[in-house]
Coordinates of C-alpha atoms in Angstrom, one line a residue:
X1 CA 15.4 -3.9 -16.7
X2 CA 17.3 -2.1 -13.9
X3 CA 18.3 0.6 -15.7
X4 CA 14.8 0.9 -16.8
X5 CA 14.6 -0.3 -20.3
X6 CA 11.5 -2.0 -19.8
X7 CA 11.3 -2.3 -24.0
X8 CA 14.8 -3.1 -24.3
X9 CA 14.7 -5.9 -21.8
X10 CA 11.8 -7.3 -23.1
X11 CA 13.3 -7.7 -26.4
X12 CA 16.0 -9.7 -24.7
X13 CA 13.6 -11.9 -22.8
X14 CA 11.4 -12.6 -26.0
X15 CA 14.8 -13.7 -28.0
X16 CA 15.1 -16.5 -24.7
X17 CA 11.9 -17.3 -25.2
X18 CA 12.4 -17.5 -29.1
X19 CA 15.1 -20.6 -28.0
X20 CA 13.5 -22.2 -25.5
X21 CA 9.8 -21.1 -24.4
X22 CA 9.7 -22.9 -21.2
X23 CA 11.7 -20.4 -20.0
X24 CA 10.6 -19.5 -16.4
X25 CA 13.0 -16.7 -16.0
X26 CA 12.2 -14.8 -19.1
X27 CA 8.1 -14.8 -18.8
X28 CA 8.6 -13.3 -15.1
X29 CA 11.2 -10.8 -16.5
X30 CA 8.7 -10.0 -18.9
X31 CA 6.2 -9.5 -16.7
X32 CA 8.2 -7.8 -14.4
X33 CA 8.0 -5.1 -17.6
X34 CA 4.8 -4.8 -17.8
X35 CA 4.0 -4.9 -13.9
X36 CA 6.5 -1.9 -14.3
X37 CA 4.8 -0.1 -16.8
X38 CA 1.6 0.1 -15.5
X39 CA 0.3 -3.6 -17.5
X40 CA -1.4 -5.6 -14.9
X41 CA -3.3 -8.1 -16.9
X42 CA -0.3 -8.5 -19.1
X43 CA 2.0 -8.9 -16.2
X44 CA -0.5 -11.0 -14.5
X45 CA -0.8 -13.5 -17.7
X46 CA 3.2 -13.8 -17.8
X47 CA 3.5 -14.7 -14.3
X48 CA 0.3 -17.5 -14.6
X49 CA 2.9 -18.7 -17.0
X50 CA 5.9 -19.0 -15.4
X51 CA 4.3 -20.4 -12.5
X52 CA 2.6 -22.8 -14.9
X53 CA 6.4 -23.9 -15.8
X54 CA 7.7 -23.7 -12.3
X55 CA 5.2 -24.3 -10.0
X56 CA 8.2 -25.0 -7.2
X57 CA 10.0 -21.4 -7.9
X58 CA 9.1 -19.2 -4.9
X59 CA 9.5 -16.5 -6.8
X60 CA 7.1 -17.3 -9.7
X61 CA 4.3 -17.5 -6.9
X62 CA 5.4 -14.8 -5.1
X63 CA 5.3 -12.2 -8.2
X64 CA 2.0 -14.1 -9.3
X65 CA 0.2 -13.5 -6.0
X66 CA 1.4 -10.0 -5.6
X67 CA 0.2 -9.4 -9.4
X68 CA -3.2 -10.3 -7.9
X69 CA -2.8 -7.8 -5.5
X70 CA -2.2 -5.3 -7.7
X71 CA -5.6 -5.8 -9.6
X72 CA -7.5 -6.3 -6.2
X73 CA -7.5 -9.8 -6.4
X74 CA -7.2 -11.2 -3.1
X75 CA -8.7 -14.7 -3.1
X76 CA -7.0 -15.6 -5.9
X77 CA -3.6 -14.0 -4.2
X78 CA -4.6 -16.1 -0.9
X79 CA -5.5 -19.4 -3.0
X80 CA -2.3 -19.3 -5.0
X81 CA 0.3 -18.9 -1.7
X82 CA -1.9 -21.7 0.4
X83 CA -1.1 -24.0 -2.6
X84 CA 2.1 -22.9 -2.5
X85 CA 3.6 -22.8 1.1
X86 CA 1.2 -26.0 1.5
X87 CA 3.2 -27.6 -0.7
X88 CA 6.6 -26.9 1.0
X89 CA 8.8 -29.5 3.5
X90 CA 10.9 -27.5 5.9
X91 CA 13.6 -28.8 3.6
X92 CA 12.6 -26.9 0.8
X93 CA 13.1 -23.4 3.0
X94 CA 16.7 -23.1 0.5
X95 CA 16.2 -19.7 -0.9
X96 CA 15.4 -15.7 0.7
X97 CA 12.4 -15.9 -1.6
X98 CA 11.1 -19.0 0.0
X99 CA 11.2 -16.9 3.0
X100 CA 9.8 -13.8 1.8
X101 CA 6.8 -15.5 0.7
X102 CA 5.0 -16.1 4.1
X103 CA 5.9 -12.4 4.9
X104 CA 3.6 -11.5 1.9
X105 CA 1.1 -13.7 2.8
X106 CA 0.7 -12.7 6.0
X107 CA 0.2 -8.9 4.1
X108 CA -2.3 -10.0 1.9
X109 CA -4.5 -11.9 4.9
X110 CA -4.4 -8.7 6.4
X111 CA -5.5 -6.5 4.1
X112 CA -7.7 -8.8 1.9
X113 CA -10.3 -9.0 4.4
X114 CA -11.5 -10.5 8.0
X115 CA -12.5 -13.5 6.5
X116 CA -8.7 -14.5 6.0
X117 CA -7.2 -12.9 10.0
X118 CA -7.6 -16.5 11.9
X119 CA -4.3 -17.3 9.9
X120 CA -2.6 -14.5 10.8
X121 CA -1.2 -15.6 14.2
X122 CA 0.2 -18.6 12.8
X123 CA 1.9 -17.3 10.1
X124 CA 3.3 -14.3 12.4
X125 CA 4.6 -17.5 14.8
X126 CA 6.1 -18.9 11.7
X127 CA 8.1 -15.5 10.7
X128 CA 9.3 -15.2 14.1
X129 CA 10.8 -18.6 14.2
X130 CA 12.9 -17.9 11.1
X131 CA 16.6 -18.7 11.1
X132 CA 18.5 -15.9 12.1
X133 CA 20.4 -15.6 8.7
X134 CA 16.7 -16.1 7.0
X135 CA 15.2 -13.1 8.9
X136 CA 19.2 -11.4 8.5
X137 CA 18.1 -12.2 4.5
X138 CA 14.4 -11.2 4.3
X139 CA 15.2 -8.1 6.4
X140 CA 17.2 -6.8 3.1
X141 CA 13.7 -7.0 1.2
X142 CA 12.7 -3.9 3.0
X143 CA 9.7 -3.6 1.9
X144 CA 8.4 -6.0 2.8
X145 CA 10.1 -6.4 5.8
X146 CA 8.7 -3.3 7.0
X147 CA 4.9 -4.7 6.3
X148 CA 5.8 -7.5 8.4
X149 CA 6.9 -5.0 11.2
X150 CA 3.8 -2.7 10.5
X151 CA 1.5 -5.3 10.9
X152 CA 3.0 -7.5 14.5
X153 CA 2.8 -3.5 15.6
X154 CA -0.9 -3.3 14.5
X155 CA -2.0 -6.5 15.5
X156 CA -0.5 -7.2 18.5
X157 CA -3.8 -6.5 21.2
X158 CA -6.5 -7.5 18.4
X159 CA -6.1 -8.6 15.0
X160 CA -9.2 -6.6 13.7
X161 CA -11.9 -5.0 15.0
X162 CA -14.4 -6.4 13.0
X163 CA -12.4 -10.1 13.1
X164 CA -15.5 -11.5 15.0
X165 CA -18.8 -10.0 12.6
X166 CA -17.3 -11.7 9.1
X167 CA -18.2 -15.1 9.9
X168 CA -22.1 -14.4 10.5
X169 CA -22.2 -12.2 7.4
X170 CA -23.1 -9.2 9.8
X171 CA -20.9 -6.6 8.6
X172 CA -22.0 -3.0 8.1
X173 CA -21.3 -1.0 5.4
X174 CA -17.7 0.1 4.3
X175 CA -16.4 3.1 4.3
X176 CA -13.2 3.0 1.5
X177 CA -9.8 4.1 2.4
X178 CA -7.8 4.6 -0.9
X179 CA -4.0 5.0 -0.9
X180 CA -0.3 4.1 0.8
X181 CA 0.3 1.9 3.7
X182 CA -1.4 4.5 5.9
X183 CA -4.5 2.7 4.8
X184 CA -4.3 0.5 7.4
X185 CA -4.0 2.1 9.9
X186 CA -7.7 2.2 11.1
X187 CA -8.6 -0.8 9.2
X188 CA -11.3 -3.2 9.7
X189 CA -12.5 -0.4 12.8
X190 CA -15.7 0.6 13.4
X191 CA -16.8 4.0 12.9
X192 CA -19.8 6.1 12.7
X193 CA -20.8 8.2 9.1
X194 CA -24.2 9.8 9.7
X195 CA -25.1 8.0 13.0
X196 CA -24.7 4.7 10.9
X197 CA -22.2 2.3 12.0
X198 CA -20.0 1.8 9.3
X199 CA -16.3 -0.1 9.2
X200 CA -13.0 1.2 7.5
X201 CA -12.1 -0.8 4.5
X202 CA -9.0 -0.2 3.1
X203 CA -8.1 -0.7 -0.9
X204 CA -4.1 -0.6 -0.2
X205 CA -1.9 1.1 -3.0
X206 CA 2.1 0.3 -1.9
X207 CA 4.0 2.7 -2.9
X208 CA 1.9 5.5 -4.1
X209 CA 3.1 9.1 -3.4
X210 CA 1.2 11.6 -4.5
X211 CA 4.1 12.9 -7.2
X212 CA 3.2 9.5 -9.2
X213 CA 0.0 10.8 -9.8
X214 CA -0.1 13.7 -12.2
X215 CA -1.1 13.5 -15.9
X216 CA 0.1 11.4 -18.2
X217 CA 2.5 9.6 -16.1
X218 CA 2.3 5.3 -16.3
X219 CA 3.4 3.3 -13.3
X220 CA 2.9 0.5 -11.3
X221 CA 1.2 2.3 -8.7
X222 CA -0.7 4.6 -10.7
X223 CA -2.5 1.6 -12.6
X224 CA -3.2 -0.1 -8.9
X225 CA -4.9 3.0 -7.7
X226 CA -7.0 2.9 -10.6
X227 CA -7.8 -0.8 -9.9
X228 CA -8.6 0.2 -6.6
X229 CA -11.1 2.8 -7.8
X230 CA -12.8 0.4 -10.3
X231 CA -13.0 -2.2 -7.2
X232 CA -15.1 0.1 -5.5
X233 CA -19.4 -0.5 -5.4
X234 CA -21.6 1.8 -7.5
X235 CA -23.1 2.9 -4.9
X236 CA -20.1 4.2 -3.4
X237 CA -20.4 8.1 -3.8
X238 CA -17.9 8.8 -1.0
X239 CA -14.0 7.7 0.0
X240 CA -11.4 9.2 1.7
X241 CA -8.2 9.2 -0.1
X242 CA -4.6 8.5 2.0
X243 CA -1.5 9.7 0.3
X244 CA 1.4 12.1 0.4
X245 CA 3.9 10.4 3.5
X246 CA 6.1 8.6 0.9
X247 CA 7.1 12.3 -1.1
X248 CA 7.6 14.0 2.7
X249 CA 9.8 10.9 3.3
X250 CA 11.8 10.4 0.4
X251 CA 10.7 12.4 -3.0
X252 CA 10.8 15.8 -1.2
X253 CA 13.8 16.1 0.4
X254 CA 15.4 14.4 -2.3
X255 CA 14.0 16.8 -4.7
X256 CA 16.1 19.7 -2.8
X257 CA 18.8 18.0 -2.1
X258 CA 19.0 17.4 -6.0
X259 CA 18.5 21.0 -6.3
X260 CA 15.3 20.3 -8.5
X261 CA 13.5 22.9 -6.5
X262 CA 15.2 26.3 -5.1
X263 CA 13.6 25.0 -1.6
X264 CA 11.3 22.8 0.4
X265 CA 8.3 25.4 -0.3
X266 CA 8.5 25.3 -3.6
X267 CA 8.9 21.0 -3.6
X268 CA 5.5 21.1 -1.7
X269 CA 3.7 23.3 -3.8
X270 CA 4.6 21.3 -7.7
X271 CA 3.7 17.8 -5.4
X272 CA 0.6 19.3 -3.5
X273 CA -0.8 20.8 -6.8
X274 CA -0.4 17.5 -8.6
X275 CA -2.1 15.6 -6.0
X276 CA -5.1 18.3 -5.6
X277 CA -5.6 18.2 -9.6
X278 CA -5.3 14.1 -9.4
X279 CA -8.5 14.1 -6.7
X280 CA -10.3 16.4 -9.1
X281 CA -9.4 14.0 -11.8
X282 CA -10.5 10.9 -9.8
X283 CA -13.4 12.5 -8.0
X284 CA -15.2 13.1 -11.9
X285 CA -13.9 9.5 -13.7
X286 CA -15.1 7.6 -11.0
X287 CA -18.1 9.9 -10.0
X288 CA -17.2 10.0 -6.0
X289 CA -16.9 12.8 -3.4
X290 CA -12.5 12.4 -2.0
X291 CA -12.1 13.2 1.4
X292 CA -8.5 13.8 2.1
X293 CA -6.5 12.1 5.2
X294 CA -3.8 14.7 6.0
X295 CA -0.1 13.0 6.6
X296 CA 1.2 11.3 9.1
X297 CA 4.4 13.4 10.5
X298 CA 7.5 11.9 10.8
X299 CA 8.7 9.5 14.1
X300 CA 11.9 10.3 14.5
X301 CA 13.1 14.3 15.5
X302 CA 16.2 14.1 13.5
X303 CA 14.7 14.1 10.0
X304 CA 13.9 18.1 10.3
X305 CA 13.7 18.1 6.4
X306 CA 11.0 15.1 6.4
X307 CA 9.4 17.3 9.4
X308 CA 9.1 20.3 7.0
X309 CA 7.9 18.8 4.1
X310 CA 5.0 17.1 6.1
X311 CA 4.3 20.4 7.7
X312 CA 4.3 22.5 4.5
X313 CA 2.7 19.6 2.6
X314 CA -0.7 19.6 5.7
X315 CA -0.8 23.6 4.9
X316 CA -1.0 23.0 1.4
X317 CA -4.1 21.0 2.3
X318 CA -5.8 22.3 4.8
X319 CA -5.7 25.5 2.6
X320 CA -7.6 24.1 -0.4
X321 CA -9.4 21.4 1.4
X322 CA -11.1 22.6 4.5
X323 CA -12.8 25.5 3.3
X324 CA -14.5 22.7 0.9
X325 CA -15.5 20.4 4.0
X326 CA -13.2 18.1 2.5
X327 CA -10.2 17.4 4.8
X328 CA -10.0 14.7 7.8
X329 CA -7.4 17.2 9.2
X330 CA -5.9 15.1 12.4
X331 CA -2.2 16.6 11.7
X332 CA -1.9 19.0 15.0
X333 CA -3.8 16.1 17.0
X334 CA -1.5 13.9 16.5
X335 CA 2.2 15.8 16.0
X336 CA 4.4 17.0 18.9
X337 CA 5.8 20.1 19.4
X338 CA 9.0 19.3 17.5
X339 CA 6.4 18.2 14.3
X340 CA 6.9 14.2 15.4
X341 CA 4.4 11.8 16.1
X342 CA 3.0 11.5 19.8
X343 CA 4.2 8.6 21.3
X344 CA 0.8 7.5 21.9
X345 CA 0.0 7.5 18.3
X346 CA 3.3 5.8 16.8
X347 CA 2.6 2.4 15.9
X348 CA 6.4 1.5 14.2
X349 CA 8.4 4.6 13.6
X350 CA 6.7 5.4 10.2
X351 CA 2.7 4.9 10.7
X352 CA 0.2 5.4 12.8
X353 CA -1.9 3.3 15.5
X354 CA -5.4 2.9 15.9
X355 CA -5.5 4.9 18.6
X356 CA -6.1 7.8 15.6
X357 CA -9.9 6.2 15.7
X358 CA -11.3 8.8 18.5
X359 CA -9.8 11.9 16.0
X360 CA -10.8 10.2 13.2
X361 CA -14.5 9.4 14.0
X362 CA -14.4 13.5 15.4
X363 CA -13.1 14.6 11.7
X364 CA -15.6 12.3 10.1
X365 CA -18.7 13.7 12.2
X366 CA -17.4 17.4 10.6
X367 CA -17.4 16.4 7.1
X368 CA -19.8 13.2 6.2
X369 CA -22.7 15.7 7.0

């Protein structure tokens, strides 16, 4: 399974199962496989059984719920870890996975909706008051870690925007953000399409880079964009798509460095093209007009190659994209002179604030027309 073998290792795990098939450990390796390889239901119907077997394993519920994730299912997510952590005795607390689990929880109340943000304070209180060799432990799940992080950053002046409107049933309409992490940073805001107040809902794809994208490739990530794009309403004609930091962070400059590309240009130009022909190919299966978000730069100066690629990567589309009308272009806005994020905008050395909203509501007055 490490190495990749996703058939291999599931031939081993069904020979377990073979001998003994209550074994926990072999159905979540299992479905680790097909979470791997793009099978959500079939991953998601492994884990049910695991957790079935060992309802007490943190990690059986913990690759359950983010299974649910995966295929946009956030109540069922939320349900499952509220059993779960309800369930526990502060002498249970044994393991790093019975640690991680509130960290994801507190993700998934975030970004499945306003209805779940009243538990977000307490389970933030919870995380801080971890042991200092379980937040030295859950700190090595990076991840997830950096979700955690992200989200104190995010929420620390208001949870949401909107936190107050979802118990009345008065929310407006939403406006979908599609993509990475970056998602969030103006979710559950209020802005304006049309002179129609409208609020930024985000349909969260961890992981995604832009490179994962182009034809015929199977993934995790590449399945839970497609969830995400089944999720939405049919009257949804419109969405802005958020992708592209991850390859500027870590698949570009790699790429060089591996001497895959003769330089950064060229890097930018295979992973832009993919991307542009993966909207196109989005845009006409799911019959929506994609508005792209262009990438957030870098935080910190020393990464020059990280600078570059996000630099190269924002020409790429401003050149296709705005002469279409389609192309929330906030890049100079927002990026120093050296190419880093403004102070003002940094949120926690990778994303973005919402003080972005002002730029963004200006970009979306230019091109929802």
């Amino acid at each position: 399974y490490e190495s990749h073998q996703y058939d291999v290792a599931a031939d081993w795990y069904n020979k377990t199962l073979a001998l003994d098939p209550k074994h926990g450990l072999s159905l979540s390796g299992l479905a680790n496989c097909e979470k791997d390889k793009g099978n959500l239901q079939e991953a998601v119907d492994y884990y049910k059984r695991a957790v079935i077997i060992g309802p007490s394993d943190p990690t059986f519920s913990f690759n359950l719920a983010q299974a649910y994730e995966y295929t946009q299912r956030y109540s069922e997510a939320l349900n499952l870890l509220q059993s779960f952590t309800t369930a526990l005795t502060p002498g249970d607390m044994t393991t790093v996975n019975h640690f991680a689990v509130p960290i994801l929880y507190l993700k998934l109340c975030y970004v499945g909706g306003p209805q779940y943000h009243e538990r977000i304070p307490a389970l933030l209180r919870q995380i801080e008051a971890f042991p200092d060799v379980a937040t030295k432990a859950v700190q090595s799940l990076a991840t997830h870690w950096a979700y955690y992080f992200f989200l104190k950053r995010l929420t620390a002046n208001e949870i949401s925007p909107i936190m107050a409107m979802s118990g009345g049933g008065g929310l407006p309409k939403p406006l979908y953000f599609v993509g990475d992490s970056h998602v969030l940073s103006a979710s559950w805001s209020l802005v304006k399409v049309r002179g129609e107040t409208r609020y930024v809902h985000p349909l969260l794809v961890t992981g995604l880079k832009a490179w994962h994208l182009r034809s015929g490739h199977r993934f995790l990530t590449v399945s839970n964009t497609e969830q995400c794009m089944k999720t939405l309403p049919q009257d949804v004609k419109e969405i802005v798509f958020v992708c592209g930091e991850i390859d500027c962070r870590e698949g570009l400059p790699g790429a060089v460095v591996k001497k895959k590309y003769a330089c950064m240009g060229d890097a930018v130009e295979a992973t832009a093209a993919v991307y542009i022909s993966a909207m196109e190919t989005l845009a006409l299966t799911y019959g929506v007009s994609i508005k792209i978000l262009t990438i957030t730069p870098p935080c910190n100066p020393k990464y020059t190659d990280r600078i570059e690629a996000t630099r190269l990567f924002n020409e790429k589309l401003r050149q296709f994209y705005a002469p279409l009308n389609q192309l929330l272009d906030i890049s100079r806005d927002v990026s120093s002179p050296e190419g880093t994020v403004k102070t003002e905008y940094n949120c926690d050395g990778t994303h973005m604030n919402r003080s972005i909203l002002p730029l963004l509501q200006r970009e979306i007055d230019t091109v929802f027309k």
